[in-house]
Amino acid sequence: MPFVLDLKLLVLISAIISFVLSWIVFQQGKKNKTNISFALFTFFIGLWAFCFYFYFHPVFFSQLVWIKLVYLISIFMIPPALYFILCFPMRRMKSLFPFVMLYTACSLPLIWLLFFTDHWVEEVIVYPWGPQTVTGSGYVFYFIFVGAVALFGFYNLTKNYLAARGILKAQLKFFLLGVFFFGVPTIIVDIVLPLVSGNSRYFWLSPVFALAVPGATTYAITRYRLMDVRIAIGKGLVYIFTLAALVALIFLSIFLSTKLPTPVSTNVVLVLAMIVGILLFQPIFRFYEKFAAKYFYYVFYSYQTVLTDLGKGLTRFLDLNQLSSLIVNTLMNTMKLDRTVVLLREPGDGEYRIQKNIGFREENGISLVKDNFLTIWLERTQKPLVYEELSLIVRDTTKEEEKERLGILQSNMKRIEAALCLPLFIEDKIIGMIVLGNKLSGDPYSEQDIELLTNLANQASVSFQNARLYSEIKGFSEKLEREVEKRTKELQEAYEDLKKLDKAKSEFISIASHQLRTPLTAVKGYISMMQEGTYGKMPEKMEKPLDNIYVSNERLIKLVNDLLNVSRIEAGRMEMKLEKVSLEEMIVSVIEELSNVAKEKDVYLKWEKSKETLPKISLDRDKIRQVVMNVIDNAIRYTEKGGVTIKAKESDGKIQILVSDTGVGLTKSELSKMFESFSRGAAGTRLYTEGVGLGLYVARRFVEVHDGKIWAESKGKGKGSIFYIELPII
């Protein structure tokens, strides 16, 4: 049967192809568990086919040993395949531990049955056409086990396929077809036929059916970026050519050594050639990489290096044109593209404009975004749009209007030769777009390309936004500078006018105060004389009106004095007459003067004398007396029940006067404005309507010229207040 024997070479070819595919997938995704599981699956397929070949052509071991190894490897082949099915494209099971334990519990008895009994494999009989395995009664358990696992795997794979959309659906379709055309015929040839007819003559076909897996997978890799191993394939070829060059160098060295008059030992030449080869490996490898990039446009790049270099470049520029040039040049050089255009949206109307264009005709570069459909689609999907995937998206779309719009977009991208639309997002809103053409090599965009572009877009979006904000701020700053210059001139003129008005106001208050003091003093004198009977005995009915006139006149005199003090303070004409004064004596005299006011309101006015005698300090007697007078008078007037307590104490080289009351209390807002001119709280306007809010302002200014402090504290409305007057001991 020479024809059959020649066909059995396909078993060895299948093993080699599976090993190569396993290595490529593993190299591309050493840290990706999905890639590793698929690499293990194809590796076990290769090992399984390899053992099958030696089952037919045993070099060492017997056919019985090889067929048992075939069955053993088939048991190890299933777990990585199931892991890939359950976890591609994303892991759906919370924990695989229960599944692993169940599979182990089922497979261990089968392994025992295979190697320690003859119930599974009884013997191998060698016929002229080849070996035939005689199976025992236990073989049915293997059939049940494999059948159950196969049904479970096909069910999950089919479910994943039906739920998938777009390019993922296409990837799963070809993997499903590959596994189906490998699994079903293999189960028939390896399990069903031996059980039904006892004939294992066609065992050799199952490794040939295994070619369906690498075949379908390779197509999915090439067409639909399955596991993205194109870069690994390209680098694998560069490695092969590099190794071939080094091997050729070694053989050339050996050949040339034989032509020398005194031939050098082959071992010596081999060692020297290997040392030289190790030194030349990297230069030769780089040469082939550059050769492939230059003449075949095959792109090799370091993902991290590109992003790092671009990141450094983006931080150097805040100009939109420079940023656009940097990004476009990076894309063109890294991926070997034929064209690229950067489109940015205007902040106001959202219209796109071309920021940087290489290769596209201007009307083509803007045609994709003339309507708003592409922008809406990208904002919804939040990922790049690849032309090759549009047909799959159109196929999966159920809405007729959307399908029609996608079809128009697909035709437009084909017409202008746009291969990929890369959105630029800030907070899920598109601020621009980078439209990429095709690669010069004709290769599709790989998963690594898409990942690189997505991260590049994130960096570019932030940089474009910063540049735009900088440009706006710069323009605003220049405008603001002009406006500030204009307004400053106007303010200067207004300030000069205000100074004149303020001076006139102060002069008016000063003159008015002086003019008012004279008649008010005269009125006070005449009333006093009338009350004392200088002009004769006063009628009894006139006593009360005269008392009222006297009180009102006193209030007017106090107001005029406050106004006069304010005018002097603001004019900077305040005179200081410093002398050593006892604050205790001053406080007692003020309390005596205000005692009648407290009695009229039926509130107490209490002086709590300090146990230690307070030192005399240097101050202006009249001004500080007015401060104490204003504060205590203020406390009495705003206290309806209870009273006012005055204390004085020495602390840290200062004397503090504390005036606490049980009055209406103050809010935080009122406390912050308490010592401003013409400022009064809500309670003030209700309880003491005659005040104008100058007493505490004058008190603060008088204390400040003595390098002291005055402030108030309150726990809130209805909880009283405490006023503090603090003066340095000088």
XYZ file of C-alpha atoms in Angstrom:
730
model
C 0.000 0.000 0.000
C 2.594 2.574 -1.072
C -0.005 5.280 -1.632
C -1.318 4.947 1.931
C 2.177 4.956 3.371
C 2.991 8.161 1.480
C -0.168 9.767 2.767
C 0.919 8.959 6.311
C 3.665 11.544 5.878
C 0.833 14.049 6.325
C 0.753 12.955 9.975
C 4.319 14.190 10.459
C 3.577 17.386 8.490
C 0.530 18.009 10.701
C 2.722 17.634 13.809
C 5.309 20.109 12.503
C 2.665 22.691 11.508
C 0.992 22.430 14.930
C 4.356 22.856 16.729
C 5.171 25.949 14.662
C 1.749 27.517 15.274
C 2.055 26.756 18.999
C 5.436 28.473 19.212
C 4.230 31.545 17.305
C 1.114 32.003 19.467
C 3.119 31.518 22.672
C 5.792 34.022 21.622
C 3.176 36.665 20.886
C 1.308 36.332 24.191
C 3.561 34.946 26.927
C 1.555 36.794 29.592
C -1.856 36.158 28.042
C -3.543 33.068 29.498
C -5.809 32.715 26.466
C -2.823 32.661 24.113
C -1.001 30.201 26.379
C -4.019 27.850 26.485
C -4.316 27.880 22.680
C -0.553 27.356 22.340
C -0.778 24.342 24.676
C -3.753 22.963 22.730
C -1.915 23.139 19.392
C 1.278 21.828 21.035
C -0.564 18.740 22.292
C -2.114 18.299 18.838
C 1.410 18.289 17.388
C 2.679 15.913 20.074
C -0.366 13.693 19.530
C 0.268 13.580 15.756
C 3.989 13.015 16.386
C 3.206 9.933 18.541
C 0.798 8.716 15.881
C 3.573 8.857 13.288
C 5.827 6.694 15.474
C 2.880 4.350 16.088
C 3.014 3.600 12.345
C 6.834 3.842 12.099
C 8.255 2.791 15.487
C 11.968 3.669 15.795
C 12.090 2.912 19.519
C 9.397 1.552 21.806
C 6.682 -0.750 20.505
C 3.437 0.169 18.762
C 1.614 -0.694 21.998
C 3.541 1.974 23.930
C 3.026 4.578 21.210
C -0.755 4.051 20.963
C -1.051 4.355 24.752
C 0.905 7.631 24.567
C -1.494 8.766 21.818
C -4.482 8.172 24.104
C -2.700 9.767 27.101
C -1.905 12.930 25.146
C -5.517 13.138 23.940
C -6.553 13.374 27.606
C -4.028 16.213 28.185
C -5.125 17.924 24.963
C -8.677 18.592 26.166
C -8.146 20.962 29.216
C -6.330 23.788 27.346
C -8.911 23.569 24.544
C -11.754 23.895 27.056
C -9.986 26.754 28.869
C -9.644 28.610 25.563
C -13.324 28.017 24.768
C -14.461 29.192 28.215
C -12.155 32.219 28.416
C -11.981 33.586 24.860
C -12.488 36.487 24.383
C -13.088 37.049 28.104
C -13.290 34.833 31.132
C -16.916 34.042 32.035
C -16.428 31.564 34.880
C -15.654 33.015 38.311
C -13.492 30.002 39.226
C -12.125 27.128 37.133
C -11.163 25.090 40.207
C -14.367 22.979 40.337
C -14.020 22.171 36.622
C -10.339 21.180 37.065
C -11.181 18.910 39.992
C -14.036 17.248 38.072
C -11.869 16.687 34.987
C -9.036 15.255 37.091
C -11.422 12.937 38.940
C -12.752 11.596 35.613
C -9.423 11.297 33.793
C -7.343 9.565 36.500
C -9.398 6.321 36.378
C -9.055 6.331 32.583
C -5.260 6.709 32.838
C -5.173 3.796 35.304
C -7.364 1.769 32.913
C -4.990 2.587 30.038
C -1.629 1.751 31.614
C -2.391 -0.823 34.288
C -5.063 -2.998 32.645
C -5.856 -4.444 29.215
C -9.520 -3.397 29.359
C -8.868 -0.357 27.165
C -6.063 -1.508 24.845
C -5.655 -5.279 24.670
C -2.915 -5.534 22.046
C -1.562 -4.181 18.739
C -1.513 -6.575 15.766
C 0.775 -5.700 12.861
C -0.671 -6.500 9.432
C 0.998 -5.986 6.031
C -0.883 -2.724 5.610
C 0.078 -1.557 9.094
C -0.722 -1.864 12.825
C -4.225 -2.343 14.202
C -5.180 -1.683 17.829
C -7.451 -4.193 19.516
C -9.626 -2.408 22.108
C -11.270 -3.959 25.136
C -14.589 -3.466 26.879
C -13.304 -0.464 28.848
C -12.877 1.548 25.633
C -16.523 2.580 25.888
C -15.709 4.677 28.987
C -13.186 6.653 26.931
C -15.891 7.156 24.286
C -18.372 8.428 26.909
C -15.740 10.712 28.479
C -14.562 12.256 25.196
C -18.118 12.515 23.859
C -19.362 14.348 26.973
C -16.422 16.772 26.975
C -16.797 17.379 23.214
C -20.507 18.163 23.570
C -19.784 20.517 26.478
C -17.064 22.285 24.483
C -19.140 22.571 21.292
C -22.112 23.875 23.276
C -20.094 26.673 24.905
C -18.245 27.530 21.714
C -21.507 27.720 19.757
C -23.094 29.855 22.488
C -20.133 32.249 22.425
C -20.333 32.435 18.640
C -24.059 33.236 18.617
C -23.617 35.942 21.272
C -20.603 37.542 19.568
C -20.694 40.476 17.185
C -18.402 41.955 14.562
C -14.828 40.744 14.185
C -15.086 38.561 17.283
C -17.900 36.584 15.637
C -15.729 36.027 12.564
C -12.790 34.899 14.728
C -14.967 32.432 16.642
C -16.555 31.152 13.438
C -13.275 29.959 11.973
C -12.072 28.508 15.270
C -15.414 26.690 15.593
C -15.105 25.328 12.048
C -11.535 24.193 12.676
C -12.435 22.383 15.902
C -15.555 20.858 14.297
C -13.721 19.463 11.254
C -11.007 18.133 13.564
C -13.168 16.812 16.416
C -16.085 15.123 14.655
C -14.114 13.066 12.073
C -11.514 12.187 14.739
C -14.193 10.844 17.114
C -15.656 8.794 14.241
C -12.293 7.359 13.099
C -10.677 6.864 16.523
C -13.652 5.887 18.690
C -16.873 5.090 16.822
C -15.370 2.830 14.106
C -13.246 0.767 16.555
C -16.261 0.308 18.836
C -18.673 -0.607 16.046
C -16.452 -2.658 13.698
C -13.328 -3.255 15.768
C -11.347 -1.742 12.878
C -8.579 0.771 13.760
C -7.071 0.712 10.297
C -7.906 4.390 9.701
C -6.359 5.774 12.895
C -3.772 7.607 10.783
C -6.455 9.922 9.357
C -7.195 11.686 12.679
C -3.866 13.617 12.787
C -4.553 14.680 9.199
C -7.948 16.015 10.290
C -6.022 17.969 12.956
C -4.714 20.201 10.148
C -8.169 21.826 10.212
C -7.298 23.609 13.477
C -4.082 25.352 12.374
C -5.581 25.911 8.915
C -8.707 27.701 10.138
C -6.761 29.484 12.867
C -4.115 30.724 10.442
C -6.845 32.147 8.196
C -8.470 33.873 11.183
C -5.055 35.229 12.213
C -4.403 36.616 8.734
C -7.894 37.903 7.991
C -9.393 38.769 11.379
C -6.431 39.414 13.746
C -7.107 36.345 15.908
C -4.720 36.575 18.914
C -2.677 39.016 16.827
C 0.291 36.795 15.955
C 1.212 38.400 12.625
C 4.059 40.318 14.256
C 5.348 37.090 15.795
C 5.223 35.399 12.373
C 7.154 38.285 10.834
C 9.766 38.259 13.566
C 9.928 34.475 13.324
C 10.899 34.797 9.654
C 13.552 37.375 10.537
C 14.952 34.981 13.152
C 14.975 32.138 10.613
C 16.864 34.229 8.033
C 19.288 35.412 10.729
C 19.993 31.846 11.867
C 20.324 30.728 8.236
C 22.906 33.462 7.644
C 24.881 32.395 10.720
C 24.783 28.723 9.709
C 25.961 29.700 6.234
C 28.770 31.700 7.841
C 29.862 28.648 9.856
C 29.882 26.350 6.823
C 31.712 28.991 4.797
C 34.354 29.249 7.523
C 34.804 25.469 7.557
C 35.010 25.373 3.742
C 37.601 28.192 3.590
C 39.706 26.549 6.322
C 40.050 23.431 4.149
C 41.533 25.557 1.346
C 44.367 26.864 3.489
C 47.865 25.438 2.904
C 47.749 24.130 6.467
C 44.099 23.301 7.206
C 42.835 24.373 10.629
C 41.087 21.815 12.781
C 37.373 21.706 12.112
C 36.634 21.891 15.847
C 38.702 25.080 16.198
C 37.027 26.684 13.176
C 33.611 25.694 14.515
C 34.280 27.264 17.919
C 35.631 30.483 16.363
C 32.734 30.654 13.910
C 30.215 30.221 16.740
C 31.837 33.020 18.783
C 31.766 35.326 15.759
C 28.157 34.274 15.091
C 27.100 35.180 18.629
C 28.715 38.615 18.257
C 27.115 39.175 14.851
C 23.634 37.898 15.764
C 22.151 41.273 16.781
C 23.631 43.280 13.848
C 22.414 40.667 11.346
C 18.983 40.548 13.012
C 18.672 44.368 12.841
C 19.765 44.281 9.208
C 16.965 41.877 8.273
C 14.450 43.923 10.290
C 15.403 47.090 8.391
C 15.436 45.178 5.114
C 11.902 43.869 5.734
C 10.693 47.332 6.775
C 12.278 49.088 3.784
C 11.502 46.698 0.947
C 8.507 44.768 2.254
C 7.105 47.475 4.589
C 6.872 44.921 7.367
C 6.586 46.911 10.602
C 8.515 46.015 13.751
C 8.111 48.406 16.646
C 8.241 48.429 20.418
C 4.832 49.392 21.759
C 6.221 50.962 24.945
C 9.077 52.729 23.157
C 6.725 54.439 20.697
C 4.417 55.648 23.480
C 7.325 56.789 25.674
C 9.000 58.729 22.847
C 5.699 60.259 21.797
C 4.887 61.203 25.395
C 8.207 63.030 25.722
C 7.547 64.845 22.455
C 4.014 65.865 23.384
C 5.213 67.548 26.582
C 7.521 69.822 24.569
C 4.827 71.520 22.505
C 1.769 73.621 23.212
C 1.177 74.587 19.593
C -1.526 72.703 17.658
C 0.466 72.641 14.419
C 3.593 71.250 16.089
C 1.574 68.634 17.993
C -0.242 67.532 14.836
C 3.008 67.207 12.901
C 4.588 65.136 15.686
C 1.622 62.746 15.897
C 1.264 62.327 12.134
C 4.992 61.723 11.635
C 4.999 59.183 14.487
C 2.107 57.273 12.917
C 3.507 57.420 9.381
C 6.982 56.239 10.427
C 5.879 53.627 12.968
C 3.211 51.907 10.886
C 4.438 52.769 7.368
C 1.184 54.396 6.239
C 0.362 55.934 2.876
C -1.766 58.784 4.278
C -3.016 60.370 7.509
C -5.182 63.358 8.388
C -5.874 65.004 11.763
C -9.317 66.612 12.137
C -10.162 68.813 15.134
C -13.616 70.045 16.186
C -14.338 73.688 16.853
C -15.457 74.211 20.475
C -18.528 76.227 19.541
C -20.360 74.678 16.578
C -18.583 71.296 16.631
C -17.540 71.598 12.975
C -14.387 69.742 11.930
C -11.381 71.392 10.347
C -8.212 69.864 8.937
C -5.288 70.431 11.294
C -2.682 68.291 9.501
C -2.986 66.293 6.287
C -0.555 64.014 4.465
C -1.728 62.024 1.456
C -5.485 62.701 1.496
C -7.110 65.162 -0.861
C -8.501 67.985 1.243
C -12.143 67.371 0.268
C -11.688 63.632 0.939
C -10.115 64.247 4.324
C -13.179 66.109 5.536
C -15.857 64.098 3.690
C -16.218 61.422 6.390
C -17.447 63.945 8.961
C -19.679 66.118 6.767
C -22.684 64.511 8.386
C -22.767 63.695 12.100
C -23.238 59.920 11.804
C -19.571 58.917 12.187
C -19.190 61.156 15.253
C -22.330 59.720 16.875
C -21.189 56.154 16.105
C -17.712 56.656 17.578
C -19.076 58.350 20.700
C -21.416 55.391 21.178
C -18.820 52.647 20.627
C -15.895 54.506 22.294
C -13.325 52.683 20.132
C -11.577 53.002 16.744
C -13.509 52.078 13.598
C -11.634 49.751 11.217
C -12.769 49.608 7.583
C -12.219 45.841 7.393
C -14.690 45.321 10.233
C -17.457 47.487 8.753
C -18.927 44.668 6.663
C -19.245 42.569 9.835
C -20.850 45.486 11.707
C -23.299 46.043 8.833
C -24.154 42.345 8.866
C -24.906 42.329 12.609
C -26.911 45.603 12.621
C -30.674 45.086 12.882
C -31.863 48.686 12.385
C -32.404 49.371 8.686
C -31.629 53.088 8.856
C -28.389 52.444 10.733
C -27.461 49.657 8.314
C -27.957 52.056 5.400
C -25.856 54.791 7.034
C -23.081 52.301 7.809
C -23.173 51.133 4.195
C -22.728 54.716 2.987
C -19.851 55.200 5.454
C -18.222 51.983 4.227
C -18.470 53.116 0.587
C -17.034 56.524 1.462
C -14.088 55.023 3.376
C -13.367 52.728 0.436
C -13.578 55.624 -2.040
C -11.091 57.825 -0.191
C -8.944 54.802 0.859
C -9.382 55.380 4.593
C -8.580 52.261 6.603
C -9.189 53.400 10.203
C -10.934 56.236 12.072
C -9.309 56.975 15.432
C -11.464 59.179 17.717
C -9.945 61.659 20.166
C -11.971 61.760 23.383
C -12.175 64.113 26.341
C -14.724 62.872 28.904
C -16.472 60.626 26.353
C -16.922 63.518 23.916
C -15.076 63.650 20.599
C -12.787 66.665 20.231
C -11.255 65.409 16.989
C -10.346 62.437 14.856
C -7.322 60.916 13.154
C -8.123 59.162 9.871
C -5.461 56.648 8.787
C -4.869 55.196 5.345
C -3.597 51.727 4.490
C -0.233 50.273 5.399
C 2.317 50.279 2.567
C 2.787 46.561 3.183
C -0.905 45.908 2.545
C -1.208 44.221 5.963
C -4.351 44.844 8.040
C -4.142 46.637 11.375
C -3.209 44.190 14.129
C -4.488 44.081 17.699
C -1.171 45.554 18.811
C -1.682 48.376 16.299
C -5.195 49.035 17.640
C -3.957 49.018 21.240
C -1.089 51.354 20.381
C -3.421 53.713 18.494
C -5.928 53.762 21.364
C -3.260 54.704 23.905
C -1.738 57.186 21.479
C -5.175 58.760 21.008
C -5.551 59.150 24.788
C -2.233 61.017 24.989
C -2.981 63.060 21.878
C -6.467 64.046 23.134
C -5.078 65.509 26.343
C -2.272 67.288 24.481
C -4.638 68.775 21.880
C -7.006 69.912 24.615
C -4.136 71.496 26.580
C -2.822 73.199 23.450
C -6.265 74.530 22.601
C -6.793 75.793 26.158
C -3.334 77.371 26.097
C -4.167 79.094 22.817
C -7.473 80.334 24.210
C -5.845 81.482 27.442
C -3.075 83.207 25.518
C -5.629 85.059 23.357
C -7.735 85.833 26.402
C -4.662 87.021 28.283
C -3.741 89.445 25.510
C -7.318 90.716 25.360
C -7.449 90.908 29.139
C -4.183 92.830 29.207
C -5.616 95.419 26.828
C -8.833 95.614 28.831
C -6.940 95.874 32.116
C -4.810 98.681 30.726
C -7.938 100.502 29.602
C -9.806 99.887 32.840
C -6.757 100.814 34.926
C -6.662 104.190 33.258
C -10.376 104.646 33.902
C -9.973 103.491 37.510
C -7.067 105.881 38.015
C -9.215 108.753 36.846
C -12.117 107.535 38.993
C -9.750 107.154 41.968
C -8.597 110.727 41.642
C -12.223 111.872 41.539
C -13.020 109.702 44.589
C -10.054 111.164 46.465
C -11.424 114.637 45.817
C -14.910 113.575 46.875
C -13.574 111.794 49.964
C -11.561 114.839 50.933
C -14.604 117.033 50.413
C -16.723 114.593 52.473
C -14.199 114.555 55.331
C -13.940 118.355 55.263
C -17.720 118.646 55.231
C -18.107 116.261 58.186
C -15.375 118.073 60.094
C -16.832 121.524 59.422
C -20.391 120.346 60.056
C -19.342 118.641 63.294
C -17.578 121.763 64.528
C -20.515 123.953 63.550
C -23.010 121.595 65.227
C -21.071 121.234 68.463
C -21.405 124.944 69.323
C -25.229 125.236 69.227
C -25.657 121.773 70.790
C -23.403 122.756 73.680
C -25.363 125.980 74.067
C -28.676 124.067 74.073
C -27.283 121.735 76.730
C -26.233 124.721 78.879
C -29.602 126.494 78.619
C -31.524 123.305 79.459
C -29.305 122.737 82.499
C -29.919 126.294 83.688
C -33.669 125.920 83.166
C -33.656 122.669 85.141
C -31.642 124.321 87.933
C -34.152 127.268 88.120
C -31.797 129.990 86.896
C -34.719 131.556 85.009
C -37.178 131.015 87.769
C -39.164 128.090 88.992
C -40.103 125.812 86.125
C -43.681 124.509 85.849
C -44.042 120.870 86.819
C -45.497 119.892 83.429
C -42.301 121.159 81.736
C -39.913 118.877 83.687
C -40.472 115.702 81.632
C -40.249 117.401 78.196
C -37.049 119.155 79.238
C -35.559 115.848 80.439
C -36.373 114.324 77.038
C -34.824 117.295 75.241
C -31.709 116.953 77.381
C -31.340 113.213 76.577
C -31.869 113.812 72.847
C -29.344 116.627 72.900
C -26.817 114.365 74.629
C -27.387 111.738 71.924
C -26.802 114.338 69.215
C -23.613 115.513 70.934
C -22.354 111.881 71.038
C -23.209 111.421 67.345
C -21.427 114.656 66.410
C -18.384 113.575 68.434
C -18.348 110.193 66.653
C -18.606 111.886 63.262
C -15.810 114.261 64.201
C -13.629 111.338 65.322
C -14.344 109.478 62.059
C -13.378 112.507 59.997
C -10.124 112.874 61.956
C -9.346 109.148 61.623
C -9.937 109.106 57.866
C -8.075 112.357 57.364
C -5.123 111.036 59.376
C -5.279 113.974 61.781
C -5.781 112.007 64.977
C -3.719 113.452 67.846
C -2.402 111.255 70.656
C -1.834 112.485 74.242
C -0.111 109.618 76.016
C 0.037 109.365 79.811
C 0.203 106.656 82.475
C -3.354 105.646 83.296
C -4.958 103.097 85.647
C -7.455 101.114 83.579
C -9.239 99.919 86.721
C -10.027 103.508 87.770
C -11.132 104.363 84.220
C -13.474 101.351 84.064
C -15.003 102.180 87.458
C -15.689 105.765 86.369
C -17.361 104.592 83.145
C -19.496 102.101 85.094
C -20.592 104.891 87.489
C -21.506 107.106 84.522
C -23.557 104.337 82.832
C -25.184 102.953 85.980
C -28.314 105.083 85.480
C -28.701 103.787 81.927
C -28.524 100.190 83.258
C -31.075 100.941 86.008
C -33.498 102.422 83.477
C -33.332 99.119 81.475
C -33.555 97.064 84.681
C -30.332 95.133 83.956
C -27.339 94.704 86.250
C -23.951 96.299 85.577
C -21.303 94.405 87.530
C -17.552 95.056 87.898
C -15.482 92.043 88.925
C -12.241 93.521 90.195
C -9.073 91.488 89.649
C -7.398 90.044 92.758
C -4.081 91.430 91.554
C -3.593 95.140 91.003
C -3.206 95.895 87.290
C -0.246 98.064 86.275
C -0.696 101.526 84.839
C -0.114 101.713 81.103
C 0.714 104.490 78.673
C -2.328 105.530 76.565
C -4.560 108.406 75.473
C -6.982 108.664 78.384
C -9.889 110.226 76.478
C -9.726 107.833 73.530
C -9.499 104.617 75.555
C -12.195 105.886 77.922
C -14.434 106.401 74.904
C -13.587 102.840 73.735
C -14.621 101.363 77.102
C -17.667 103.636 77.191
C -18.802 102.611 73.692
C -18.371 98.885 74.331
C -20.170 98.856 77.729
C -22.904 101.173 76.458
C -23.372 98.899 73.437
C -23.665 95.823 75.729
C -26.296 97.540 77.941
C -28.404 98.692 75.023
C -28.561 95.194 73.433
C -29.354 93.358 76.691
C -33.023 93.024 77.623
C -32.704 90.569 80.552
C -29.830 89.797 82.881
C -26.981 92.248 82.678
C -23.413 93.117 81.846
C -20.248 91.948 83.613
C -16.865 93.697 83.223
C -13.525 92.090 84.057
C -9.890 93.024 83.520
C -6.801 90.817 83.709
C -3.111 90.785 82.861
C -1.853 88.131 80.387
C 1.394 87.790 78.405
C 2.448 91.422 78.775
C -1.017 92.696 77.873
C -4.147 93.823 79.693
C -7.449 92.374 78.545
C -10.809 93.986 79.299
C -13.745 91.548 78.970
C -17.296 92.888 78.629
C -19.773 89.998 78.678
C -23.539 90.346 78.421
C -26.634 88.149 78.432
C -28.092 89.971 75.457
C -29.388 89.044 72.006
C -26.136 87.448 70.776
C -24.605 87.629 67.324
C -24.484 85.481 64.172
C -21.210 84.709 62.349
C -22.177 87.147 59.627
C -22.830 89.920 62.168
C -19.542 89.206 63.986
C -17.576 89.600 60.736
C -19.040 93.105 60.181
C -19.315 94.216 63.813
C -16.447 96.767 63.793
C -17.074 98.305 60.350
C -18.380 101.824 59.982
C -22.174 102.274 59.754
C -22.648 98.560 60.427
C -25.408 97.277 62.709
C -26.895 93.841 63.334
C -30.530 92.902 62.844
C -31.157 93.123 66.593
C -29.612 96.594 66.671
C -32.153 98.072 64.297
C -34.935 96.520 66.413
C -33.737 97.319 69.963
C -31.831 100.579 69.505
C -33.205 102.562 66.582
C -31.238 105.755 67.281
C -27.771 104.288 66.631
C -25.949 104.709 63.315
C -23.208 102.089 63.764
C -20.151 104.286 64.411
C -19.394 103.564 68.085
C -17.628 100.229 67.640
C -15.879 101.402 64.479
C -14.394 104.369 66.383
C -13.485 102.023 69.244
C -11.600 99.679 66.885
C -9.648 102.515 65.296
C -8.736 103.994 68.693
C -7.526 100.603 69.941
C -5.503 99.975 66.773
C -3.567 103.252 67.133
C -2.555 101.945 70.565
C -1.220 98.711 68.898
C -4.038 96.786 70.560
C -6.867 94.544 69.397
C -10.622 94.471 69.863
C -12.947 91.623 68.918
C -16.186 89.934 69.876
C -17.351 86.344 70.384
C -20.842 84.852 70.574
C -22.342 81.355 70.571
C -25.297 82.548 68.519
C -28.618 84.302 68.735
C -30.017 84.621 72.252
C -26.770 83.399 73.866
C -25.123 86.699 74.728
C -21.779 88.136 73.620
C -18.291 88.809 74.956
C -16.243 91.819 73.786
C -12.468 91.799 74.265
C -10.268 94.909 74.448
C -6.549 94.063 74.511
C -3.877 96.712 75.108
C -0.108 96.268 75.431
C 1.558 97.124 78.744
C 3.897 100.000 77.905
